[in-house]
Amino acid sequence: MEPSLARYIWTHTKKQQVWILMIVLLSMIPYFMSFDLPKLIVNGPIQGKGFEQPGTTLPFMRLHYNLPFIGEVQFFSGFQLDRTATLFALSLVFLLLVIINGLFKLYINTYKGRLGERMLRRLRFDLVDRVLRFPPIYFKRVKSAEVATMVKDEVEPLGGFIGDAFLQPVLLGGQALTAMLFIMIQNVWLGMIAVVIVAIQIVLIPRMRRRLIVLGRQRQLTARALSGRVGEIVDGIGAVHVHDTSNYERADIAARLGLIFKIRFDLYQWKFMVKFLNNFLAQLTPFLFYMIGGYLAIQGRLDVGQLVAVIGAYKDLPGPMKELIDWDQDRQDVQVKYQQVVEQFTVEGLIAPEIGALTIDDPDPMANPLSAVNLSIADDGGAMLLNRISLQIKPGETVALVSTATGGAEALAEAFARLNWPDSGRVASGADDLLELPEAVTGRRMSYASSDVFLFQASLRDNLLYGLKHAPLTSVPYDGAAADQRRWNIDEARRSGNPDVDIHSDWINYASAGATGPHDLFEAVRRVLDAVVLSRDILDLGLRSSADITRHTELVGRIVELRAALRTRLEHEGLSGVVVPFEPGAYNKEATIGQNLLFGAAAGSELADKALAANPYFASVLRQAGLDLTLYEMGMEIAKQAIELFADLPPDHQFFQQLAFMSPDEIPAYETLLQRLKNRPHEAVSETDRAMIITLSFAYIEPRHRFGLLSDELMSKIVAARNQFYENLPPELQNAVERYDPAKYIAAATVMDNVLFGRVGNNHPDAPDRIRSIVYDILDELGLYAELLDVGLDFNVGSGGRRLTGGQRQKLDVARALLKRPDFLILNRPLSALDQRMQDTVLRNVLETARCDGHSPAIVWVVTNPAMAMMFDRVIVFDAGQLVEDGTHETLLAGNGIFKELLS
Amino acid sequence: MLLKDEVGMLQRIPLFTGIESSKLKLLAFTSDRVSYSAGQILFRQGDEGDAAYVILSGSADILVDSDSGPIKVAEMVPNSIVGEIAILCNSSRTATVRAATPLEALRIRKDHFLRLMREYPEMTIEILRVLADRLSHTTADLIDARSAK
């Protein structure tokens, strides 16, 4: 990148800078004209110069020039105006000039603002583009948060400056010079005074500001380090808590903030000091004008109009001067910032732009063998990971890389994936150096998965398909306002040197996954998910999430069929008693009283959980149904029992898991409430207390809690109350609850709850597992398996994929590598988080799946356990950075080498 | 059957006779009431032991695998406890338990059971007594079996 900011700006904005300069120069004409006017107005119509005789008229707007050789030429003889009319006319001209000057300013400011923003966009893009092209080693040394803060915050002030970079000195310099010249014309001596003071300002102020720049640089570096540390704390929060080092982190942050405070305070002190001096100098000049100019006027050596004009002109001098000095300060400041950022982004061995160039068409398969030639790789400390290794992987071959602890097989896998660059020797595909092949080839024809997985904070689906998004493959048709917006996007992107490819295009390369479009991609997805044994996990996620009813229309539409199939199947398996279905006219004994009353899924906060009993409408329904007293007494009984059972236990006792009514920390509150309400008539109890007690009854399930509180009469009353509740549901609660309807899908409930549409009996300990596998069977039979998997694929994996387990993340990474159907599949201890049995299963599946439908990629697998090598065509053994054995499993087993040793 | 009836039944089990009724109520409350139809398996030999069962009604057969198929070694009737060995020894189940008739039982989870033992030494001693009793029976059976050869 350009080391000099001025040159960077000039290279990219020459034309615009020249244009705006011309506009600025043009704007000088009315600006200068507006200086002369006050003198004309005061001396002419106000003081009466030229209007000595009453009734005198003078020409206005007479255009006449003295041309050489021709003499005086008059273009327009002007209007004859008297004194008052001239005053009005000149004043109006003054107003006109004010407007013209204002309009010029508006245009110039808008123009340069836009220019600045475009350049900022370009600069930020350039920076991120560089991040995408940094060599891998760079990322071992930088903190991601520091890079982010450089791109986002540190270059931000540059945007404001870029528009002013060349304009401001010209504009302000021009203004200052104009004002100065005008003062000079009026009176040389007064002009000299102004010149001297300005000279002092120009010399002194930047000198004082030098310290500001030093402080500014320190501020930038400390702030960047701070954001790096904050990022580190967030990423390493586990380590912080595990080691009780949160106070160490607090101390570190406090120390950094202290330093930043000190630097910033120093900056303020200096800034205001300089400001004070600058203001003082600016005010010194008018003092001298009044004193000396006044003295000259008294002496009669200066006319009053001249003095007024000088003072008037001077009024316009300190502004531009001050701004000019500010501009210079800004210039130095942003130059420093720019240099600091550019320094960080200037890295040796940047990946050439051609390597990552956008390529729409798929490259030819990599038919040449992959080889390492005299390959040596050292780690950051200089220790050799691989020492002059030469080997060749033929297309279609499956190779296990077995390695002792210091073997270096992982480094070789990373070298094949271009994540670790050779120190000497090379990795090659046929005759081509692998590092010189475009990513369009290596990224599509090869894939790589390792134990170190990175997932983006997006849905499972997005993460799985991420490896297929190489280029925009469709052009999205836009019309109306969207088309205008798209045109504008393209235009602006080009002006800022950004690419104009459409992010909303379909980037998924279906062909690469062996599909033809979105409709049959699922088959490929299912195949790879089955291969890595992840489908079941995703189905479970799907069952526990609520489906998007606009997308999963089939599931929603066939819910009745699904529920019926489940009933039939349960009956068939003799499990019909296990699930008690929700029936609009019946009490469901396995559900809580609250669920039986509401008989729907709460979709908002108004009727959810603890808010239900306190809801005024709900309370009124209970009153009308004659349930309020019963449920209150029931709540009192539950409170009594619960406190009797649990009051003596410490709050962390595991028995509390069984107590559904209240949490351990609520027990004391209920204890005092119980004392207070004992023997008090129901009518005398306040609404809040009543709600607190009634809430307890809502969690009660007779077969589970067995307090013997539920009678047939109570059950029928509850069913009646349920109907009453829905009959008069006020409009504001219409959207707060979705009533259970056997013929309808409940959007607010999970898929599992929707299919079950009932409650699993509490006295069947193994029922939930059995029912779940039955549900999977039924979904498969009805062809809804895909739909459920799709619901599961909507699951957001969280920041860095942390909502998945380590094993699930690794499986997903392998699935992603497999989905591409590469020619070379490099797997670097990809399943280290799984137990050996699962690793073996996935290994077997992957070898099989990779070779389906006539495709036969080469597979290079760095195995975690030498026993896994049995399943490969060829085994290569590494020890101490050397290739020590290479052959088939049988030959190595027959020999007496390290491999045999490792196996035993 | 309500919680208070269960407490009554627990009191009749020798293991729990020494424990005050409020604690038995807590044990009953934190246990799961489970029901099985005839022929259903409570747990299988070799499974991991995660709970003990107190039979409330019905009866269950204790089956041990042998070369000639499962052999019934005992029958459990109401008020008896089954499955406590595996949760005490952290071992897998030593026998299969199958409901002989429709069965109601109280399922006491392993961690709850162990917690109770830690908190109530009188219960622990009672359990030791029962186990020692069983051991002496087994020893006597073994002597009989040996001498019969």
PDB file of C-alpha atoms in Angstrom, chain A residues 437-525:
ATOM      1  CA  LEU A 437      -2.424 -22.691  -8.245  1.00  0.00           C
ATOM      2  CA  PRO A 438      -5.482 -20.468  -7.940  1.00  0.00           C
ATOM      3  CA  GLU A 439      -7.722 -21.127  -4.948  1.00  0.00           C
ATOM      4  CA  ALA A 440     -10.473 -21.770  -7.474  1.00  0.00           C
ATOM      5  CA  VAL A 441      -8.658 -25.042  -8.154  1.00  0.00           C
ATOM      6  CA  THR A 442      -7.385 -26.008  -4.722  1.00  0.00           C
ATOM      7  CA  GLY A 443     -10.501 -24.806  -2.896  1.00  0.00           C
ATOM      8  CA  ARG A 444     -12.861 -26.745  -5.138  1.00  0.00           C
ATOM      9  CA  ARG A 445     -10.891 -29.820  -6.103  1.00  0.00           C
ATOM     10  CA  MET A 446      -9.311 -30.374  -2.693  1.00  0.00           C
ATOM     11  CA  SER A 447     -10.827 -30.238   0.743  1.00  0.00           C
ATOM     12  CA  TYR A 448      -9.436 -30.201   4.199  1.00  0.00           C
ATOM     13  CA  ALA A 449     -10.771 -30.795   7.683  1.00  0.00           C
ATOM     14  CA  SER A 450      -8.860 -30.782  10.931  1.00  0.00           C
ATOM     15  CA  SER A 451      -9.491 -31.029  14.638  1.00  0.00           C
ATOM     16  CA  ASP A 452      -9.292 -27.259  14.846  1.00  0.00           C
ATOM     17  CA  VAL A 453     -12.703 -26.349  13.465  1.00  0.00           C
ATOM     18  CA  PHE A 454     -14.004 -22.898  12.827  1.00  0.00           C
ATOM     19  CA  LEU A 455     -17.721 -22.404  12.386  1.00  0.00           C
ATOM     20  CA  PHE A 456     -19.405 -19.117  11.599  1.00  0.00           C
ATOM     21  CA  GLN A 457     -22.219 -17.789  13.732  1.00  0.00           C
ATOM     22  CA  ALA A 458     -24.989 -18.914  11.429  1.00  0.00           C
ATOM     23  CA  SER A 459     -27.289 -21.874  10.988  1.00  0.00           C
ATOM     24  CA  LEU A 460     -25.991 -25.420  10.680  1.00  0.00           C
ATOM     25  CA  ARG A 461     -27.099 -25.337   7.051  1.00  0.00           C
ATOM     26  CA  ASP A 462     -25.086 -22.215   6.254  1.00  0.00           C
ATOM     27  CA  ASN A 463     -22.015 -23.727   7.851  1.00  0.00           C
ATOM     28  CA  LEU A 464     -22.404 -26.998   6.024  1.00  0.00           C
ATOM     29  CA  LEU A 465     -22.888 -25.333   2.632  1.00  0.00           C
ATOM     30  CA  TYR A 466     -20.146 -22.785   3.283  1.00  0.00           C
ATOM     31  CA  GLY A 467     -17.629 -24.923   1.429  1.00  0.00           C
ATOM     32  CA  LEU A 468     -19.689 -24.652  -1.763  1.00  0.00           C
ATOM     33  CA  LYS A 469     -19.939 -20.884  -1.938  1.00  0.00           C
ATOM     34  CA  HIS A 470     -17.129 -20.049  -4.342  1.00  0.00           C
ATOM     35  CA  ALA A 471     -18.787 -17.683  -6.775  1.00  0.00           C
ATOM     36  CA  PRO A 472     -22.171 -16.114  -7.536  1.00  0.00           C
ATOM     37  CA  LEU A 473     -23.820 -18.503  -9.951  1.00  0.00           C
ATOM     38  CA  THR A 474     -27.166 -16.899 -10.688  1.00  0.00           C
ATOM     39  CA  SER A 475     -28.076 -13.374 -11.597  1.00  0.00           C
ATOM     40  CA  VAL A 476     -30.933 -12.243  -9.461  1.00  0.00           C
ATOM     41  CA  PRO A 477     -33.661 -10.397 -11.370  1.00  0.00           C
ATOM     42  CA  TYR A 478     -34.535  -7.112  -9.705  1.00  0.00           C
ATOM     43  CA  ASP A 479     -37.343  -4.782 -10.603  1.00  0.00           C
ATOM     44  CA  GLY A 480     -38.751  -1.455  -9.519  1.00  0.00           C
ATOM     45  CA  ALA A 481     -37.075   0.180  -6.552  1.00  0.00           C
ATOM     46  CA  ALA A 482     -34.930  -2.909  -5.961  1.00  0.00           C
ATOM     47  CA  ALA A 483     -33.468  -2.587  -9.458  1.00  0.00           C
ATOM     48  CA  ASP A 484     -32.638   1.064  -8.821  1.00  0.00           C
ATOM     49  CA  GLN A 485     -31.044   0.143  -5.553  1.00  0.00           C
ATOM     50  CA  ARG A 486     -29.011  -2.591  -7.254  1.00  0.00           C
ATOM     51  CA  ARG A 487     -27.821  -0.168  -9.960  1.00  0.00           C
ATOM     52  CA  TRP A 488     -26.850   2.306  -7.284  1.00  0.00           C
ATOM     53  CA  ASN A 489     -24.982  -0.443  -5.390  1.00  0.00           C
ATOM     54  CA  ILE A 490     -23.004  -1.428  -8.479  1.00  0.00           C
ATOM     55  CA  ASP A 491     -22.225   2.163  -9.349  1.00  0.00           C
ATOM     56  CA  GLU A 492     -21.066   3.091  -5.883  1.00  0.00           C
ATOM     57  CA  ALA A 493     -19.076  -0.121  -5.452  1.00  0.00           C
ATOM     58  CA  ARG A 494     -17.170   0.645  -8.627  1.00  0.00           C
ATOM     59  CA  ARG A 495     -16.501   4.222  -7.613  1.00  0.00           C
ATOM     60  CA  SER A 496     -14.932   2.979  -4.382  1.00  0.00           C
ATOM     61  CA  GLY A 497     -12.943   0.210  -6.027  1.00  0.00           C
ATOM     62  CA  ASN A 498     -15.112  -2.453  -4.346  1.00  0.00           C
ATOM     63  CA  PRO A 499     -16.264  -5.563  -6.201  1.00  0.00           C
ATOM     64  CA  ASP A 500     -19.882  -5.384  -7.363  1.00  0.00           C
ATOM     65  CA  VAL A 501     -20.688  -9.105  -7.206  1.00  0.00           C
ATOM     66  CA  ASP A 502     -24.129  -9.751  -5.809  1.00  0.00           C
ATOM     67  CA  ILE A 503     -24.197 -11.267  -2.319  1.00  0.00           C
ATOM     68  CA  HIS A 504     -27.868 -12.158  -2.854  1.00  0.00           C
ATOM     69  CA  SER A 505     -27.061 -14.341  -5.812  1.00  0.00           C
ATOM     70  CA  ASP A 506     -27.123 -18.117  -5.282  1.00  0.00           C
ATOM     71  CA  TRP A 507     -23.532 -18.927  -4.387  1.00  0.00           C
ATOM     72  CA  ILE A 508     -24.046 -22.605  -3.744  1.00  0.00           C
ATOM     73  CA  ASN A 509     -22.239 -24.768  -6.253  1.00  0.00           C
ATOM     74  CA  TYR A 510     -24.763 -27.598  -6.480  1.00  0.00           C
ATOM     75  CA  ALA A 511     -22.824 -29.478  -9.144  1.00  0.00           C
ATOM     76  CA  SER A 512     -19.877 -29.750  -6.834  1.00  0.00           C
ATOM     77  CA  ALA A 513     -22.041 -31.612  -4.304  1.00  0.00           C
ATOM     78  CA  GLY A 514     -23.381 -33.840  -7.056  1.00  0.00           C
ATOM     79  CA  ALA A 515     -26.760 -32.109  -7.173  1.00  0.00           C
ATOM     80  CA  THR A 516     -28.467 -30.076  -9.860  1.00  0.00           C
ATOM     81  CA  GLY A 517     -30.225 -27.496  -7.720  1.00  0.00           C
ATOM     82  CA  PRO A 518     -31.775 -26.713  -4.359  1.00  0.00           C
ATOM     83  CA  HIS A 519     -34.396 -29.442  -4.751  1.00  0.00           C
ATOM     84  CA  ASP A 520     -31.998 -32.386  -4.847  1.00  0.00           C
ATOM     85  CA  LEU A 521     -29.193 -30.924  -2.742  1.00  0.00           C
ATOM     86  CA  PHE A 522     -30.788 -32.515   0.276  1.00  0.00           C
ATOM     87  CA  GLU A 523     -29.853 -36.027  -0.840  1.00  0.00           C
ATOM     88  CA  ALA A 524     -26.179 -35.054  -0.873  1.00  0.00           C
ATOM     89  CA  VAL A 525     -26.499 -33.325   2.482  1.00  0.00           C
TER      90      VAL A 525
END
